[in-house]
Tab-separated table of C-alpha atoms and ligand atoms in Angstrom:
chain	number	residue	atom	x	y	z
A	1	MET	CA	62.231	-17.236	60.674
A	2	ILE	CA	58.917	-16.934	58.845
A	3	SER	CA	56.746	-20.013	58.506
A	4	ILE	CA	55.110	-21.064	55.244
A	5	GLY	CA	51.721	-20.741	56.923
A	6	ALA	CA	52.422	-17.106	57.813
A	7	LEU	CA	53.507	-16.378	54.227
A	8	ILE	CA	50.351	-17.952	52.788
A	9	GLY	CA	48.200	-16.043	55.287
A	10	THR	CA	49.865	-12.735	54.440
A	11	TRP	CA	49.514	-13.416	50.705
A	12	SER	CA	45.789	-14.260	51.106
A	13	VAL	CA	45.089	-11.073	53.054
A	14	ALA	CA	47.035	-8.979	50.515
A	15	THR	CA	45.136	-10.562	47.599
A	16	ALA	CA	41.751	-9.965	49.240
A	17	LEU	CA	42.690	-6.357	50.047
A	18	ARG	CA	43.856	-5.709	46.469
A	19	ARG	CA	40.567	-7.064	45.063
A	20	PHE	CA	38.571	-4.876	47.441
A	21	LEU	CA	40.534	-1.715	46.678
A	22	THR	CA	40.790	-2.175	42.905
A	23	PRO	CA	37.546	-1.153	41.204
A	24	THR	CA	36.373	-3.451	38.457
A	25	SER	CA	36.875	-2.005	34.987
A	26	ARG	CA	34.131	-4.070	33.376
A	27	PRO	CA	31.173	-1.926	32.352
A	28	ALA	CA	27.700	-2.936	33.486
A	29	SER	CA	25.652	-4.553	30.746
A	30	HIS	CA	21.978	-5.234	30.318
A	31	THR	CA	20.111	-7.234	27.709
A	32	HIS	CA	17.096	-5.504	26.202
A	33	ALA	CA	14.231	-7.170	24.343
A	34	LEU	CA	13.297	-4.942	21.398
A	35	GLY	CA	10.369	-6.952	20.043
A	36	ARG	CA	9.797	-8.886	16.836
A	37	ILE	CA	12.812	-8.542	14.558
A	38	ASP	CA	10.646	-7.727	11.512
A	39	ASP	CA	8.983	-4.908	13.456
A	40	VAL	CA	12.344	-3.439	14.502
A	41	VAL	CA	14.199	-3.664	11.188
A	42	ARG	CA	13.333	-5.315	7.888
A	43	ASP	CA	15.751	-7.707	6.224
A	44	GLY	CA	18.351	-5.689	4.283
A	45	ALA	CA	17.471	-2.442	6.046
A	46	ARG	CA	18.844	-0.224	8.810
A	47	ALA	CA	17.053	1.450	11.673
A	48	GLU	CA	18.007	4.014	14.294
A	49	VAL	CA	16.701	3.058	17.714
A	50	ALA	CA	17.134	4.324	21.277
A	51	ILE	CA	17.776	1.562	23.804
A	52	ALA	CA	17.679	2.716	27.425
A	53	GLY	CA	18.935	6.145	26.382
A	54	THR	CA	21.609	4.848	24.012
A	55	ARG	CA	21.123	5.694	20.312
A	56	VAL	CA	22.127	2.839	18.047
A	57	LEU	CA	22.099	1.913	14.380
A	58	ILE	CA	20.770	-1.586	13.717
A	59	ALA	CA	21.673	-3.171	10.386
A	60	ARG	CA	20.141	-6.478	9.342
A	61	ARG	CA	20.979	-8.958	6.618
A	62	GLY	CA	18.967	-12.110	7.235
A	63	ASP	CA	19.781	-13.346	10.712
A	64	ASP	CA	22.963	-11.253	10.813
A	65	VAL	CA	22.180	-8.216	12.967
A	66	ARG	CA	24.777	-5.571	13.770
A	67	VAL	CA	24.248	-2.878	16.364
A	68	LEU	CA	26.486	0.203	16.491
A	69	ASP	CA	26.505	2.905	19.146
A	70	LEU	CA	25.814	6.303	17.577
A	71	THR	CA	28.151	8.109	19.956
A	72	CYS	CA	31.437	9.405	18.549
A	73	THR	CA	34.501	7.698	19.992
A	74	HIS	CA	36.493	10.951	19.832
A	75	ALA	CA	34.653	13.134	22.364
A	76	ARG	CA	31.279	11.405	22.701
A	77	CYS	CA	29.226	13.703	20.457
A	78	PRO	CA	26.026	12.289	18.942
A	79	LEU	CA	26.437	10.980	15.395
A	80	GLU	CA	24.209	11.328	12.348
A	81	VAL	CA	23.668	8.542	9.820
A	82	HIS	CA	23.950	9.754	6.205
A	83	LEU	CA	22.851	6.844	4.024
A	84	PRO	CA	23.428	8.512	0.608
A	85	SER	CA	27.161	8.689	1.368
A	86	ASN	CA	27.241	5.447	3.446
A	87	ARG	CA	28.755	7.452	6.275
A	88	ILE	CA	28.081	8.118	9.925
A	89	ARG	CA	29.129	11.696	10.551
A	90	CYS	CA	30.088	13.722	13.571
A	91	ALA	CA	29.284	17.439	13.496
A	92	CYS	CA	31.552	18.292	16.435
A	93	HIS	CA	34.967	17.954	14.765
A	94	GLY	CA	34.222	16.473	11.342
A	95	GLY	CA	34.957	12.826	12.120
A	96	ALA	CA	33.274	10.099	10.085
A	97	PHE	CA	32.738	6.332	10.158
A	98	ASP	CA	31.584	3.847	7.551
A	99	LEU	CA	28.396	1.848	8.111
A	100	ASP	CA	30.432	-0.933	9.761
A	101	GLY	CA	31.669	1.566	12.353
A	102	ASN	CA	35.236	1.887	11.044
A	103	VAL	CA	36.905	5.306	11.164
A	104	VAL	CA	37.141	6.913	7.715
A	105	GLN	CA	37.838	10.499	8.782
A	106	ALA	CA	39.911	11.689	11.772
A	107	PRO	CA	40.043	12.878	14.494
A	108	PRO	CA	38.448	9.668	15.901
A	109	THR	CA	40.927	6.790	16.072
A	110	ARG	CA	38.698	4.039	17.503
A	111	PRO	CA	35.808	2.352	15.687
A	112	LEU	CA	32.269	2.692	16.955
A	113	THR	CA	31.188	0.485	19.834
A	114	ARG	CA	29.410	-2.629	18.620
A	115	TYR	CA	26.846	-4.375	20.803
A	116	GLU	CA	25.950	-8.045	20.853
A	117	ALA	CA	22.625	-8.877	19.200
A	118	ARG	CA	20.668	-12.139	19.076
A	119	ILE	CA	17.431	-13.275	17.534
A	120	VAL	CA	15.549	-15.805	19.649
A	121	ASN	CA	12.123	-16.994	18.471
A	122	ASP	CA	11.879	-13.979	16.120
A	123	GLU	CA	12.584	-11.587	19.006
A	124	LEU	CA	15.596	-9.273	18.892
A	125	PHE	CA	17.739	-8.980	22.015
A	126	VAL	CA	20.582	-6.472	22.328
A	127	ARG	CA	23.141	-6.338	25.111
A	128	ILE	CA	24.088	-2.748	25.910
A	129	HIS	CA	27.003	-1.984	28.182
A	130	GLN	CA	27.147	1.380	29.871
A	131	GLU	CA	30.480	3.044	30.402
A	132	SER	CA	30.985	3.932	34.038
A	133	THR	CA	31.418	7.648	34.602
B	1	LIG	S1	33.499	14.245	18.919
B	1	LIG	FE1	33.243	13.370	16.972
B	1	LIG	S2	34.925	14.093	15.824
B	1	LIG	FE2	35.201	14.917	17.789
């Protein structure tokens, strides 16, 4: 006969072992201070910026700031912003996204990665999360 204490002990050890052996799937993230918001991107404008090796497109409308990763979600090729057509294009396989990061031309099926942005005391902060390789 197995006691309740033995069952609880076995369950606790199994849970701890599972946590240790299962790698976390959450990517590491870091918040970066980019400087005064008006120096980074004017109101109503867009700017391409590299943050810790990650190319992003920053779009600003007042205090609303959107930050998109300029890496294609199909096979991770670098993207080019083409403002006359309001498209973000990929030269590798012809994929395209709109300026909100939505797919408008296959083969990509996922929208562009969007990063969290905040303005604090006129300073722009962006949280970038790196995919683990
Ligand atoms: S990597 Fe961009 S379309 Fe394939």
